[in-house]
mmCIF file of C-alpha atoms and ligand atoms in Angstrom:
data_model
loop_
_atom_site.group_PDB
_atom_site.id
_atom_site.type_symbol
_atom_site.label_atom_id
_atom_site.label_comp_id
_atom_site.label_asym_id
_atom_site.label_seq_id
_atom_site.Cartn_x
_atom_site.Cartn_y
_atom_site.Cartn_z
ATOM 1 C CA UNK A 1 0.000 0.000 0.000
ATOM 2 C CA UNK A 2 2.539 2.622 0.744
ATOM 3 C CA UNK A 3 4.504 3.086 -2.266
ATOM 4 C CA UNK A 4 7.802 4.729 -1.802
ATOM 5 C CA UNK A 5 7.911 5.448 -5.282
ATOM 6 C CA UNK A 6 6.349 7.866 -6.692
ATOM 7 C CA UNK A 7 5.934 9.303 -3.627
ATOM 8 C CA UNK A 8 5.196 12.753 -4.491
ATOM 9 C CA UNK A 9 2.665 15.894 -3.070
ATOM 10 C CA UNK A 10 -0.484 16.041 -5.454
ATOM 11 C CA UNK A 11 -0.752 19.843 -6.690
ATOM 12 C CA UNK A 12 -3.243 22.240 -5.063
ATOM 13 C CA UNK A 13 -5.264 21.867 -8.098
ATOM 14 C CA UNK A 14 -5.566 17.983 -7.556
ATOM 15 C CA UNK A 15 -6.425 18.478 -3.829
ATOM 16 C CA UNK A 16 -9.731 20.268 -4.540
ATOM 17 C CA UNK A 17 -10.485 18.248 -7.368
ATOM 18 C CA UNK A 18 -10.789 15.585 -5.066
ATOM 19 C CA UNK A 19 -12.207 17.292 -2.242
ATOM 20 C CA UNK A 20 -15.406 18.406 -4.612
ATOM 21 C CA UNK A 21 -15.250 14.396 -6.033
ATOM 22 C CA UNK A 22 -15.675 13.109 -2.701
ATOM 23 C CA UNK A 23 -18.893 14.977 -2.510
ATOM 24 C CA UNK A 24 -19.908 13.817 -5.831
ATOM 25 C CA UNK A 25 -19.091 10.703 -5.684
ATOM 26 C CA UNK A 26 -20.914 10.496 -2.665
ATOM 27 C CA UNK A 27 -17.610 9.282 -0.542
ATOM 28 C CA UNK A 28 -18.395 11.815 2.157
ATOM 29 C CA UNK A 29 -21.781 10.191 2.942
ATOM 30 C CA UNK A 30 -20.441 6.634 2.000
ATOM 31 C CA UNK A 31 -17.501 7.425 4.723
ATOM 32 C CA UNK A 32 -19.897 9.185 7.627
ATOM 33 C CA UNK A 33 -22.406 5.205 7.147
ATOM 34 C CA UNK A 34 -19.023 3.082 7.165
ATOM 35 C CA UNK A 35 -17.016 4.916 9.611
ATOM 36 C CA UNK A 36 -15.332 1.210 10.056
ATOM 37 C CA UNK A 37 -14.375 0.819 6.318
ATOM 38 C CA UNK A 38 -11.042 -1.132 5.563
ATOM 39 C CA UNK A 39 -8.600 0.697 3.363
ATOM 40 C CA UNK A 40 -9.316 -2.288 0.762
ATOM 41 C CA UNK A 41 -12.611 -1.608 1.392
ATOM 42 C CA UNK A 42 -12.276 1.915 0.422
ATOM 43 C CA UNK A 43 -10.120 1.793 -2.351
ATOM 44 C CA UNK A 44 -12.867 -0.626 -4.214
ATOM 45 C CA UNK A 45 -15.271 1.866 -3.945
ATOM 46 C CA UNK A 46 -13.179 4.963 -4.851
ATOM 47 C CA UNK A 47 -12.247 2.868 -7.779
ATOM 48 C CA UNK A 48 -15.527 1.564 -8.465
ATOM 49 C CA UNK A 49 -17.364 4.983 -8.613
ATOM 50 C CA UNK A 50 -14.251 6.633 -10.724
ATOM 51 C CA UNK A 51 -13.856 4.029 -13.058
ATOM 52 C CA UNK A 52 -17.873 5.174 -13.854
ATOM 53 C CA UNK A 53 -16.430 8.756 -14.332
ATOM 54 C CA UNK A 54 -13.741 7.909 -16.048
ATOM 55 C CA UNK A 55 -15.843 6.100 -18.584
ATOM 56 C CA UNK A 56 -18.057 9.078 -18.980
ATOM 57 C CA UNK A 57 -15.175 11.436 -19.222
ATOM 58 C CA UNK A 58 -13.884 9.753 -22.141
ATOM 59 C CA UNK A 59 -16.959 9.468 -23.628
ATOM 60 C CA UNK A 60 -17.230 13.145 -23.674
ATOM 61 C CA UNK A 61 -13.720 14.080 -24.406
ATOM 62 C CA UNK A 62 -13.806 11.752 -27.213
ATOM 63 C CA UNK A 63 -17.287 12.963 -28.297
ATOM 64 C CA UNK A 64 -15.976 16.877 -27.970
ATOM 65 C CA UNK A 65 -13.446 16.555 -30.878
ATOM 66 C CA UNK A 66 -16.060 15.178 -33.035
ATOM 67 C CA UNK A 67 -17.063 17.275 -35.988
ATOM 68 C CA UNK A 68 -20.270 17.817 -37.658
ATOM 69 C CA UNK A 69 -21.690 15.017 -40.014
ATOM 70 C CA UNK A 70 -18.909 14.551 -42.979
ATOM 71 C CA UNK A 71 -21.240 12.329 -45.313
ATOM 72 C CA UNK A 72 -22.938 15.579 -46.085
ATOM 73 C CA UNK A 73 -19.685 17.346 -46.823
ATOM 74 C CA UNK A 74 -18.005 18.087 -50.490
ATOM 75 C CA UNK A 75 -16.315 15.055 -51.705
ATOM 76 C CA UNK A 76 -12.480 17.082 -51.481
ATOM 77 C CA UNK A 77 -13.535 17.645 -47.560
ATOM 78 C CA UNK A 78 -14.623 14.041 -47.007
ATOM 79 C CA UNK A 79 -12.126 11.576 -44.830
ATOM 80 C CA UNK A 80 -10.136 9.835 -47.395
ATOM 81 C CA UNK A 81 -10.141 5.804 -47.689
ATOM 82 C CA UNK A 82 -6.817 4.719 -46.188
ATOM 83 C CA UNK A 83 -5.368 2.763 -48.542
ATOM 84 C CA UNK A 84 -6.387 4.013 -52.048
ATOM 85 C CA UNK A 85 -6.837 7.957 -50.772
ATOM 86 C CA UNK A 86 -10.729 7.804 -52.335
ATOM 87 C CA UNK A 87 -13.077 10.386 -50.851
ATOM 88 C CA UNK A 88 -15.072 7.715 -48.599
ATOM 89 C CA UNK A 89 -19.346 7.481 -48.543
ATOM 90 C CA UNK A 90 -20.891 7.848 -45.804
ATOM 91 C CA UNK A 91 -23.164 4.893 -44.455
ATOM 92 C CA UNK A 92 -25.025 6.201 -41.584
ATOM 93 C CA UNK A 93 -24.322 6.173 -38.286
ATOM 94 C CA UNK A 94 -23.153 3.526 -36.392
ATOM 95 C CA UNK A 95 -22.537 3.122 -32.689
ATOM 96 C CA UNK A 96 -20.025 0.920 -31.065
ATOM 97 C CA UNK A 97 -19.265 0.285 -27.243
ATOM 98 C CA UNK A 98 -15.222 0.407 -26.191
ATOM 99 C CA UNK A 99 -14.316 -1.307 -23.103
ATOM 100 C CA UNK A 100 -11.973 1.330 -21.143
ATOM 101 C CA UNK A 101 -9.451 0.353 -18.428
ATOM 102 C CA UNK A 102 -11.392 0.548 -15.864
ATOM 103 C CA UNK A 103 -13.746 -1.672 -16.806
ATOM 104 C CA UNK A 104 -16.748 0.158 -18.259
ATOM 105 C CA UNK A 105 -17.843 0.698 -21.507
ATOM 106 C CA UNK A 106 -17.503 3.621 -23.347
ATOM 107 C CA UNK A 107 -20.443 4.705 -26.307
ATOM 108 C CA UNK A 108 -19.167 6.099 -29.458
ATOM 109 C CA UNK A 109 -21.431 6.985 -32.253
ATOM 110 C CA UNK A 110 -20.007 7.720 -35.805
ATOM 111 C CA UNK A 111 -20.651 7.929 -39.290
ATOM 112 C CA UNK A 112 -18.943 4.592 -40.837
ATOM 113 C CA UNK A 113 -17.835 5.301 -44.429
ATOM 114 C CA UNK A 114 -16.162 2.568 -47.200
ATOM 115 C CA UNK A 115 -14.674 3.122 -50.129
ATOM 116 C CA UNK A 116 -15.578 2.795 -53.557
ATOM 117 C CA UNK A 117 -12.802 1.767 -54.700
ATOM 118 C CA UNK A 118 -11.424 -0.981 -52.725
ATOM 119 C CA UNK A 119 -14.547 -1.088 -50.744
ATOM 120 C CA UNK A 120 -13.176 -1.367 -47.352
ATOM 121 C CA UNK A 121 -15.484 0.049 -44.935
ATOM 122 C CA UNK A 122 -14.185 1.977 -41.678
ATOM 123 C CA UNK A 123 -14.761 4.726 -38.379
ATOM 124 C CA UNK A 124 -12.586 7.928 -39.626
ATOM 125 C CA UNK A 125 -11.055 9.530 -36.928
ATOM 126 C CA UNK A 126 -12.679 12.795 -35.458
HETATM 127 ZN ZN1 LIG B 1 -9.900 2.730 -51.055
#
């Protein structure tokens, strides 16, 4: 448990963070009921609850660097295919679920396009 390395002091910044998480997180009320808790105990739940954040923060972060629907776009502004460089048609949207670190799933939704030239069929990126 106590890990000499990477022993360092978490930044200011960091220490509210997690003083408004514990809130949120409801750790402040989970800690007030189970006053007893076992560090084991309490490190399952901390990582329980932030794995659930963590999935939802990527979710978002990924989902903020999306842009707007590219099927619709001009053929020269279109993602290119990969292999060939072929402006690629859109096929609607499609939504797939990642599995993250932590355990939970992560929801993307985007707009799968193939190629008409070689015909592969793929997510672009952003
Ligand atoms: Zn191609």
């Amino acid at each position: 448990m106590k890990a000499k390395k990477n022993k360092r002091e978490r930044s200011q910044e960091m220490q509210q963070v997690s003083a408004g998480l514990r809130d949120v997180l409801g750790m402040t009320q989970r800690r007030k009921e189970h006053p007893q808790a076992t560090w084991a105990e309490i490190e399952a739940a901390v990582d329980e609850r932030m794995n659930q954040l963590r999935a939802q923060l990527i979710q978002d972060v990924v989902h903020m660097g999306e842009t707007e629907e590219w099927s619709q776009r001009l053929k020269e502004e279109r993602p290119k295919c990969a292999t060939c460089g072929k402006p690629l048609v859109g096929r609607g949207e499609q939504t797939r679920w990642l599995q993250t670190n932590g355990g939970e799933a992560v929801k993307l939704t985007r707009t799968y396009g193939t190629c008409p030239q070689c015909g592969v069929g793929f997510f672009p990126p952003g």
